[in-house]
mmCIF file of N, CA and C in Angstrom:
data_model
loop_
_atom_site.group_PDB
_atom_site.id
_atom_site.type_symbol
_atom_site.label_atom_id
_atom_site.label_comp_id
_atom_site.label_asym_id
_atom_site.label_seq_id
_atom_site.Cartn_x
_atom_site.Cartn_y
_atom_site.Cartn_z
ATOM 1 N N UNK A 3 0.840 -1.275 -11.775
ATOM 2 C CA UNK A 3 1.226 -2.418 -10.947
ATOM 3 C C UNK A 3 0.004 -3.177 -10.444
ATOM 4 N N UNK A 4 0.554 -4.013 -10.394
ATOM 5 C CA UNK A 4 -1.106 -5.091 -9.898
ATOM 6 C C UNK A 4 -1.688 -5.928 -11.045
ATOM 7 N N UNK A 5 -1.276 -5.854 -12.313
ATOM 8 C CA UNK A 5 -2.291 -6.017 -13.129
ATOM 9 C C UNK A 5 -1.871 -7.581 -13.726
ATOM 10 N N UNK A 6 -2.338 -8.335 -13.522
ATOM 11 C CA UNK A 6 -2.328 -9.931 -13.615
ATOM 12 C C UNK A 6 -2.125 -10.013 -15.233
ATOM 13 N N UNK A 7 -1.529 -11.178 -15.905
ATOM 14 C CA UNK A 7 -1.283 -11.315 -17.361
ATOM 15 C C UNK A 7 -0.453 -12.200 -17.738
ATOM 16 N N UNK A 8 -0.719 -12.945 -19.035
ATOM 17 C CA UNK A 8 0.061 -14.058 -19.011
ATOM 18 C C UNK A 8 1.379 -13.830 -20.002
ATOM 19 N N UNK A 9 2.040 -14.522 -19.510
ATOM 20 C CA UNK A 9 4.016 -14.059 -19.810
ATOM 21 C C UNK A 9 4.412 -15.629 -20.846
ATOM 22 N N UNK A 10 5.436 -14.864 -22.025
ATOM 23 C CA UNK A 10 5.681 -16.040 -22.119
ATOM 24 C C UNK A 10 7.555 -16.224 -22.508
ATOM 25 N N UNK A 11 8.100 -16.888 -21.351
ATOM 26 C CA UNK A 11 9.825 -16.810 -21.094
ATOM 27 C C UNK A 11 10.362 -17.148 -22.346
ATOM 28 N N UNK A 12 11.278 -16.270 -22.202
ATOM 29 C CA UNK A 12 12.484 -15.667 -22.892
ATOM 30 C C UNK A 12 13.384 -16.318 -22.969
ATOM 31 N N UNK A 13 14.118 -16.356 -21.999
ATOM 32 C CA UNK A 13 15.523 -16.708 -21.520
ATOM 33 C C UNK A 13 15.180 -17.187 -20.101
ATOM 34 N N UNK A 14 15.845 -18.237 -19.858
ATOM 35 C CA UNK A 14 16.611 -18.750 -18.535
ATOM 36 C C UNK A 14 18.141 -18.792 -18.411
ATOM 37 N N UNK A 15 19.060 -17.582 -18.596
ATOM 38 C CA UNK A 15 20.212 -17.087 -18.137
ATOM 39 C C UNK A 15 20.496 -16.916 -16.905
ATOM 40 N N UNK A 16 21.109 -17.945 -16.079
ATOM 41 C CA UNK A 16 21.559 -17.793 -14.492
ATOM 42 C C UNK A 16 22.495 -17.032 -14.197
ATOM 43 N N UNK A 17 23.264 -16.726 -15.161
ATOM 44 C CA UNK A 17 23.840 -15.261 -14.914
ATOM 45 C C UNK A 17 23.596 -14.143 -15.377
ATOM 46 N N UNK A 18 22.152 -13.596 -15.606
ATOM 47 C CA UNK A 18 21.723 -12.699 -15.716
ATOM 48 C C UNK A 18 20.576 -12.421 -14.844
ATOM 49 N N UNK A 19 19.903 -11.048 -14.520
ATOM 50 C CA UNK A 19 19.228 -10.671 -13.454
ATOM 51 C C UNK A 19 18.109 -11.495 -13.465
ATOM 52 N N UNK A 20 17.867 -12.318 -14.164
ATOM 53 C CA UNK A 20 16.256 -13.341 -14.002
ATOM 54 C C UNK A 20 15.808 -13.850 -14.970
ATOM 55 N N UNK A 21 15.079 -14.182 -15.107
ATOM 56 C CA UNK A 21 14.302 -14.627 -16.296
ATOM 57 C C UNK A 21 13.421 -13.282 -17.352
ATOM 58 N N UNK A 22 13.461 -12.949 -18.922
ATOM 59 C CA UNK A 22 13.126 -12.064 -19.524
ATOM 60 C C UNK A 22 11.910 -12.686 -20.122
ATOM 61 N N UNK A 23 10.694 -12.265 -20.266
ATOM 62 C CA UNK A 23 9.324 -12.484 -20.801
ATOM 63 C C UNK A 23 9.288 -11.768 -21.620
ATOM 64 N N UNK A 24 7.730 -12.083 -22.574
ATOM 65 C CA UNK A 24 7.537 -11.219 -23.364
ATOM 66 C C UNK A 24 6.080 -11.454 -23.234
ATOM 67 N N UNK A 25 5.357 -10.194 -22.637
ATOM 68 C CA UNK A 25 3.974 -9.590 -22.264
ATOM 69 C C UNK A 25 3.119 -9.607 -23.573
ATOM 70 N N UNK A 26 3.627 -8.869 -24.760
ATOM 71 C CA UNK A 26 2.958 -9.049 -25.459
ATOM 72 C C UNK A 26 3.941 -8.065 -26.912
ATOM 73 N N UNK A 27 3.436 -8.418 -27.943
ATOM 74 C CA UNK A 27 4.527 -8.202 -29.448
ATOM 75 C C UNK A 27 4.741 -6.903 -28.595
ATOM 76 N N UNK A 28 6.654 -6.875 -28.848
ATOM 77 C CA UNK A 28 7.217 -5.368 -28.585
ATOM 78 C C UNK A 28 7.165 -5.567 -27.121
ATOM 79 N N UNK A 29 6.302 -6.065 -26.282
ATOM 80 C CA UNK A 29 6.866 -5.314 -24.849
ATOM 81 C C UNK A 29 7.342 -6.736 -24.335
ATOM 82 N N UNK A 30 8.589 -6.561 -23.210
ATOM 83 C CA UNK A 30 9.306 -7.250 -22.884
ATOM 84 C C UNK A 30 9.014 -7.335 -20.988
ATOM 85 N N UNK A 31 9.254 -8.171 -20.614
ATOM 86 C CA UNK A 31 9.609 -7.582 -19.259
ATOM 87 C C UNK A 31 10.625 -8.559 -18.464
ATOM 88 N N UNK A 32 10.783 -8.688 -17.033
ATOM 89 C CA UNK A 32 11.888 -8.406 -15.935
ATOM 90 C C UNK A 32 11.210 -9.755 -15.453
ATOM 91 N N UNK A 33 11.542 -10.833 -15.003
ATOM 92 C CA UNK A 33 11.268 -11.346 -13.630
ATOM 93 C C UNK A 33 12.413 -11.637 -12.979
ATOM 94 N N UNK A 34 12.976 -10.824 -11.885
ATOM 95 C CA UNK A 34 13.953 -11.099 -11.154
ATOM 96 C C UNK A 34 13.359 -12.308 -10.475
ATOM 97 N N UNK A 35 14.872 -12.951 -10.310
ATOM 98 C CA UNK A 35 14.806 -14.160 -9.925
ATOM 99 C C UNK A 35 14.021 -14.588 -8.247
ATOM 100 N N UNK A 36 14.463 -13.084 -7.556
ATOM 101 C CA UNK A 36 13.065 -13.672 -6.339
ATOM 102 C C UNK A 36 12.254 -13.706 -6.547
ATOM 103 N N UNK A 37 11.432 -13.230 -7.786
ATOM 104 C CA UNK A 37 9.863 -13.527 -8.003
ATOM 105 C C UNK A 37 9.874 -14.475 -8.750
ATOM 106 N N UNK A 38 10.712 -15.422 -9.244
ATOM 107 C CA UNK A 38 10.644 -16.248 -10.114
ATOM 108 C C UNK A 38 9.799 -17.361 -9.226
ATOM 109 N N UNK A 39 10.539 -17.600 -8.199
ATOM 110 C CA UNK A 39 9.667 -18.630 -7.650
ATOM 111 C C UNK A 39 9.875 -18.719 -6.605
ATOM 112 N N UNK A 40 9.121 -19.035 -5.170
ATOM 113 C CA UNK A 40 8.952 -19.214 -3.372
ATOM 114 C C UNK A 40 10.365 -19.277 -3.214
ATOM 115 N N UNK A 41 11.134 -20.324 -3.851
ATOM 116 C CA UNK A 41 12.530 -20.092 -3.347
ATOM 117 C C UNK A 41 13.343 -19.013 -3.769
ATOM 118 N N UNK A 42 12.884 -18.646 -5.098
ATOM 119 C CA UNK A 42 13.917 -17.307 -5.611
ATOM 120 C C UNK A 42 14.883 -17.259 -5.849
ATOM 121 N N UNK A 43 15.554 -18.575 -6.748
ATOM 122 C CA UNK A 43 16.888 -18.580 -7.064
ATOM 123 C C UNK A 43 17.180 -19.249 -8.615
ATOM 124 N N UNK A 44 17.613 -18.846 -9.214
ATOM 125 C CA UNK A 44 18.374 -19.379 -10.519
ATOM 126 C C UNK A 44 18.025 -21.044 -10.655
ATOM 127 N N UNK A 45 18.157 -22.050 -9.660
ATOM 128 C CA UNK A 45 17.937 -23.149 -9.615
ATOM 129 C C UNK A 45 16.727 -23.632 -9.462
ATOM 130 N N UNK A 46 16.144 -23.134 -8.702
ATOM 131 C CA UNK A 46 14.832 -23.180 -8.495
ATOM 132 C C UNK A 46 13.711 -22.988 -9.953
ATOM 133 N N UNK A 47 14.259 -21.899 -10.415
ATOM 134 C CA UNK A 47 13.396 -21.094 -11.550
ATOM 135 C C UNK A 47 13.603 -22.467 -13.023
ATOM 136 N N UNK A 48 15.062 -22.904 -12.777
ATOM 137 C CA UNK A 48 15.683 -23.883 -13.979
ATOM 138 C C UNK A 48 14.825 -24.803 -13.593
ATOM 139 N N UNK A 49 14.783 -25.294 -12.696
ATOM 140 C CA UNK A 49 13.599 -26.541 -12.739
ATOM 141 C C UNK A 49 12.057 -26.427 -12.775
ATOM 142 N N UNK A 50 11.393 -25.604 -13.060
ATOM 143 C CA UNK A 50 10.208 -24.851 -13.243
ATOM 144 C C UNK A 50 9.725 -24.831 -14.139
ATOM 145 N N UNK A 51 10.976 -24.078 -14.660
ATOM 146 C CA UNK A 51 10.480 -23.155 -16.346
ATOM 147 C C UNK A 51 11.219 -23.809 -17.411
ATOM 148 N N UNK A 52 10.574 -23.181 -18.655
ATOM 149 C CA UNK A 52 11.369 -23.791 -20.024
ATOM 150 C C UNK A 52 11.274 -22.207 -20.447
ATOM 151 N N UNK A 53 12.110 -22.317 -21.738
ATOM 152 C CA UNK A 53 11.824 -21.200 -22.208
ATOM 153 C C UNK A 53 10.645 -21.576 -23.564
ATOM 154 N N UNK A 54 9.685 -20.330 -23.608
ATOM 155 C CA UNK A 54 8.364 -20.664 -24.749
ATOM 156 C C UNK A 54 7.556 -21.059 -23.414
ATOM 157 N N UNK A 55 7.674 -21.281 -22.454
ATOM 158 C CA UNK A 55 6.210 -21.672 -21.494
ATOM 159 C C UNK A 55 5.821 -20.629 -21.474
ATOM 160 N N UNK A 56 4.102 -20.882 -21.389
ATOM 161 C CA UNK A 56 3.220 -19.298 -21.208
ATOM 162 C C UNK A 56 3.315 -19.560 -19.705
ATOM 163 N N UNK A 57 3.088 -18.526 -18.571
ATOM 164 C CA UNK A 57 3.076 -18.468 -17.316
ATOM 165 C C UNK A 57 2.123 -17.295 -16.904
ATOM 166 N N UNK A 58 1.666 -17.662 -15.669
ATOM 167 C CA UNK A 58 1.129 -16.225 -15.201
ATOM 168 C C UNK A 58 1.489 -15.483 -14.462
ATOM 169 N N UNK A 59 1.163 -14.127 -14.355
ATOM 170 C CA UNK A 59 2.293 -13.353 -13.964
ATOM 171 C C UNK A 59 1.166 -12.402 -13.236
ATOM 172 N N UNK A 60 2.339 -11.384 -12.522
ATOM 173 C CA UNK A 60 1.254 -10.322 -12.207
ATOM 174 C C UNK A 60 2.722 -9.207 -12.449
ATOM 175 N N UNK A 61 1.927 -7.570 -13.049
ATOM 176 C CA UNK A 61 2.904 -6.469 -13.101
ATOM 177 C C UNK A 61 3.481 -6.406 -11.570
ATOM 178 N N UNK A 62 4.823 -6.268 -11.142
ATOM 179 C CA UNK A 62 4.995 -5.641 -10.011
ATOM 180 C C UNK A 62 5.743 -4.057 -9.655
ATOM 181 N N UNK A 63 6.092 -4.080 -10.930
ATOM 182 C CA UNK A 63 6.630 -2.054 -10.972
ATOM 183 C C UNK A 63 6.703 -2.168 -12.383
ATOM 184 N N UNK A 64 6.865 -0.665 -12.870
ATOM 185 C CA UNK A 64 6.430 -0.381 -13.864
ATOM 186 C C UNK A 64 7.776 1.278 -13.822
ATOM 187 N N UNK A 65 8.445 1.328 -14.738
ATOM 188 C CA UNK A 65 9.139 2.424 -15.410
ATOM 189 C C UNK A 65 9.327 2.707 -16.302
ATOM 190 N N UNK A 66 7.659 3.754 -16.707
ATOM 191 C CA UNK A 66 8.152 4.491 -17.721
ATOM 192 C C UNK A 66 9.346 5.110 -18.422
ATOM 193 N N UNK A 67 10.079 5.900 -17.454
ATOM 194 C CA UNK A 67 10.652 6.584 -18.490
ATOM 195 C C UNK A 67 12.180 5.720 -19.217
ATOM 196 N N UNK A 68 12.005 4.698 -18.275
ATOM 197 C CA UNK A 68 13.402 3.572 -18.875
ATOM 198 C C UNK A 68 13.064 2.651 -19.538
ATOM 199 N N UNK A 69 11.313 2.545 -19.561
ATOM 200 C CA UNK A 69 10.453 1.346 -20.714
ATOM 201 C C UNK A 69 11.289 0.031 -20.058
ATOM 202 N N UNK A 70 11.053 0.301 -18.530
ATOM 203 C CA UNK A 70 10.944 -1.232 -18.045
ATOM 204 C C UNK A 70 9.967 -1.999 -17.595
ATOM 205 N N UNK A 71 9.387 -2.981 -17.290
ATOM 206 C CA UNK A 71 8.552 -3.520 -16.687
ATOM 207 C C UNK A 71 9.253 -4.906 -15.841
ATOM 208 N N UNK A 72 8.532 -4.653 -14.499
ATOM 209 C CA UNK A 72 9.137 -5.696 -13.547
ATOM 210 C C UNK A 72 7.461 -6.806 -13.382
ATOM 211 N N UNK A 73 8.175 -7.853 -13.340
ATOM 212 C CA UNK A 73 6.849 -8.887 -13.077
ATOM 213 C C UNK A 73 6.911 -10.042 -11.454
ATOM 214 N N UNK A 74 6.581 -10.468 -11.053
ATOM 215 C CA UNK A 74 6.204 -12.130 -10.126
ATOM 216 C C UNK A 74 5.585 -12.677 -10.971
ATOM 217 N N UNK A 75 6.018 -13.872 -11.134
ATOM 218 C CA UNK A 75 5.617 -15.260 -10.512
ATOM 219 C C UNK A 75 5.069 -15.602 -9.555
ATOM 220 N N UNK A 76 5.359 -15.129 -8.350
ATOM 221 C CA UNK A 76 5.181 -16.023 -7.026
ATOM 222 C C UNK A 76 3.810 -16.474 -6.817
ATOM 223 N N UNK A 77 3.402 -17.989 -6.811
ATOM 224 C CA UNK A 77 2.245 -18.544 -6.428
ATOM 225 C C UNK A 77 1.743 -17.503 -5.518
ATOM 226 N N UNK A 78 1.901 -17.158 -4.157
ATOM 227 C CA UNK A 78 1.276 -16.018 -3.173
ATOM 228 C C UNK A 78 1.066 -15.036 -2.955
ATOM 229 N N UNK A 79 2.011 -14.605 -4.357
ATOM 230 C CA UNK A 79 1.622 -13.124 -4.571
ATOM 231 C C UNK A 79 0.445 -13.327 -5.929
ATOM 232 N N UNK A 80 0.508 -14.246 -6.484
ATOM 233 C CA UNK A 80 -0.614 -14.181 -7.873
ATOM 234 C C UNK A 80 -1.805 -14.774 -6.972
ATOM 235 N N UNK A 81 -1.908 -15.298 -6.193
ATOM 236 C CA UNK A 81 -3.243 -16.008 -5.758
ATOM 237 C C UNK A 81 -3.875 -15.399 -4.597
ATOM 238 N N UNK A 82 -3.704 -14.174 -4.081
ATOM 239 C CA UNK A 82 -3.891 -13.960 -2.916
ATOM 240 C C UNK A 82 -5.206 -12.905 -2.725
ATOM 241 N N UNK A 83 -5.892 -13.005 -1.836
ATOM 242 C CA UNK A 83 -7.494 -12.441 -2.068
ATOM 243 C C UNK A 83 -7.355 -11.150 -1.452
ATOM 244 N N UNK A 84 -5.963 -10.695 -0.549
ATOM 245 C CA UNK A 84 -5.903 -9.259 -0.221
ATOM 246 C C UNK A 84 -6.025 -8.334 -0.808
ATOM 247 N N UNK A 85 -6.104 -7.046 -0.690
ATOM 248 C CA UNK A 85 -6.091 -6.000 -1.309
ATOM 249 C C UNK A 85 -4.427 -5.794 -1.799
ATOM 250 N N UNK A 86 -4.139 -5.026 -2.903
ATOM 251 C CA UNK A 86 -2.944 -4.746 -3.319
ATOM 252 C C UNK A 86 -2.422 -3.779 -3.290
ATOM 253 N N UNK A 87 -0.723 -3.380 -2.689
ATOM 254 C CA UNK A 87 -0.412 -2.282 -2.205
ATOM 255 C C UNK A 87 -0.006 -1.964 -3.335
ATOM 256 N N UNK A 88 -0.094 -0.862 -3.829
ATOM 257 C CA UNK A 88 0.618 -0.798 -5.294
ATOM 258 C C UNK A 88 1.585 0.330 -5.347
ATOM 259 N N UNK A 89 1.160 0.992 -4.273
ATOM 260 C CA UNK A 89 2.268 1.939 -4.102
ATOM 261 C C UNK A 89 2.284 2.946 -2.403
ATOM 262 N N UNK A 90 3.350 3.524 -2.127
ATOM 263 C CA UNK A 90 3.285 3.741 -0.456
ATOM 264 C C UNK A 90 2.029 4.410 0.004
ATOM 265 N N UNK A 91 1.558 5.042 -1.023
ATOM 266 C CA UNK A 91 0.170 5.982 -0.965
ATOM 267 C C UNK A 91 -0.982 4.972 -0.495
ATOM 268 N N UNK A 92 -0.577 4.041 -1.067
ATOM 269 C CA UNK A 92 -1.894 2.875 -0.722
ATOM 270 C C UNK A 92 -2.019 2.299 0.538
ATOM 271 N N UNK A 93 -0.493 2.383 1.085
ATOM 272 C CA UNK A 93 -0.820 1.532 2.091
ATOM 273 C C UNK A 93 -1.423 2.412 3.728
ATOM 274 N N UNK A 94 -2.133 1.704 4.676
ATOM 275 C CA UNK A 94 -2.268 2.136 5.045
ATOM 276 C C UNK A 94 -2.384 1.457 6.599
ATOM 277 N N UNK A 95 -2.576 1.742 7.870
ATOM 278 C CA UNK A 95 -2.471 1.439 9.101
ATOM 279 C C UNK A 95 -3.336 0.481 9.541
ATOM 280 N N UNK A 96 -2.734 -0.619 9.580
ATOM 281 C CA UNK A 96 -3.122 -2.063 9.789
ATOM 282 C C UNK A 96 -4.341 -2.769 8.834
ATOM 283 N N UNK A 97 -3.648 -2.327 7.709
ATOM 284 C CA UNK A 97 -4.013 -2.938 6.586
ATOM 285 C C UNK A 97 -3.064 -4.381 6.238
ATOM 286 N N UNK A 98 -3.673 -5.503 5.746
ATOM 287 C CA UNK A 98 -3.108 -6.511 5.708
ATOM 288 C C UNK A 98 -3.285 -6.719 4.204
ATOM 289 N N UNK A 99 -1.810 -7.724 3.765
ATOM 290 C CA UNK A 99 -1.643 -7.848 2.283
ATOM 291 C C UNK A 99 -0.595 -8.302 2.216
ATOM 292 N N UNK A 100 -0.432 -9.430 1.095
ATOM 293 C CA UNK A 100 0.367 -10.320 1.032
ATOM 294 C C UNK A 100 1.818 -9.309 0.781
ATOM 295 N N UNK A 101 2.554 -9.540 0.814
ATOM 296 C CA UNK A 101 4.102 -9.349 -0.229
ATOM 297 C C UNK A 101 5.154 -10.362 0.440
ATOM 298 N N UNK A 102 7.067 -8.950 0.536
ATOM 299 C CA UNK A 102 7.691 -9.889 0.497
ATOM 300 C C UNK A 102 8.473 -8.551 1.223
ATOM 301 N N UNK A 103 9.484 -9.208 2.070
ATOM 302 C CA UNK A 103 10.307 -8.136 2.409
ATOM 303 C C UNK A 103 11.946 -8.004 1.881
ATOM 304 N N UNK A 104 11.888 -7.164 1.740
ATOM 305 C CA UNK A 104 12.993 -6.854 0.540
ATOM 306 C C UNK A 104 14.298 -6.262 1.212
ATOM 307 N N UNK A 105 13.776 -5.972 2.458
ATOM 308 C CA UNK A 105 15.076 -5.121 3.420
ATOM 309 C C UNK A 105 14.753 -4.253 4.571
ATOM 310 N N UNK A 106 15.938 -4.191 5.209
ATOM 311 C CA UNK A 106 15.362 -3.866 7.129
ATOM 312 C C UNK A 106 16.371 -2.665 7.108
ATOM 313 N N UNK A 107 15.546 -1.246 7.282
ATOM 314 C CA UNK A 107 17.106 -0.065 7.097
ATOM 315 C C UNK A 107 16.571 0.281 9.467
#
């Protein structure tokens, strides 16, 4: 995770989980539609993207054993000079770094 790279879209299916890339021959990956773009929605992403545009991307999870790969888009998450949490191990007590919040339990 973390690892910056350029994507080039698949599909723009609004009823499917996001937009599908292709990283490189054979590997595929994920951009759910909140990382598609600041607004994070199907509409948003349609006026953006084409499909065949190269884009840049950054990895944002990674599953082996289901041979998935999840990616962003997001301008603020690809441009940002913080350090990167890449996983809970990383983070640490009042450490600062861009992301996104995903849910309040």
């Amino acid at each position: 995770p973390g690892m910056p790279l350029t994507a080039t879209i698949l599909t723009l299916d609004e009823d499917g989980p996001g937009l599908m890339v292709s990283v490189a021959e054979r590997v595929k990956g994920l951009v759910p539609w909140v990382h598609a773009t600041e607004l994070g929605t199907p509409a948003s992403a349609r006026k953006k993207f084409k499909v065949g545009q190269q884009v840049p991307g950054r990895v944002w999870s990674v599953d082996p054993e289901r041979h998935r790969l999840a990616l962003t888009l997001k301008p603020g998450l690809l441009t940002s000079k913080l350090p990167l949490i890449t996983s809970p191990a990383a983070a640490a007590v009042g450490a600062k770094a861009h992301g996104m919040v995903t849910g309040i339990k």
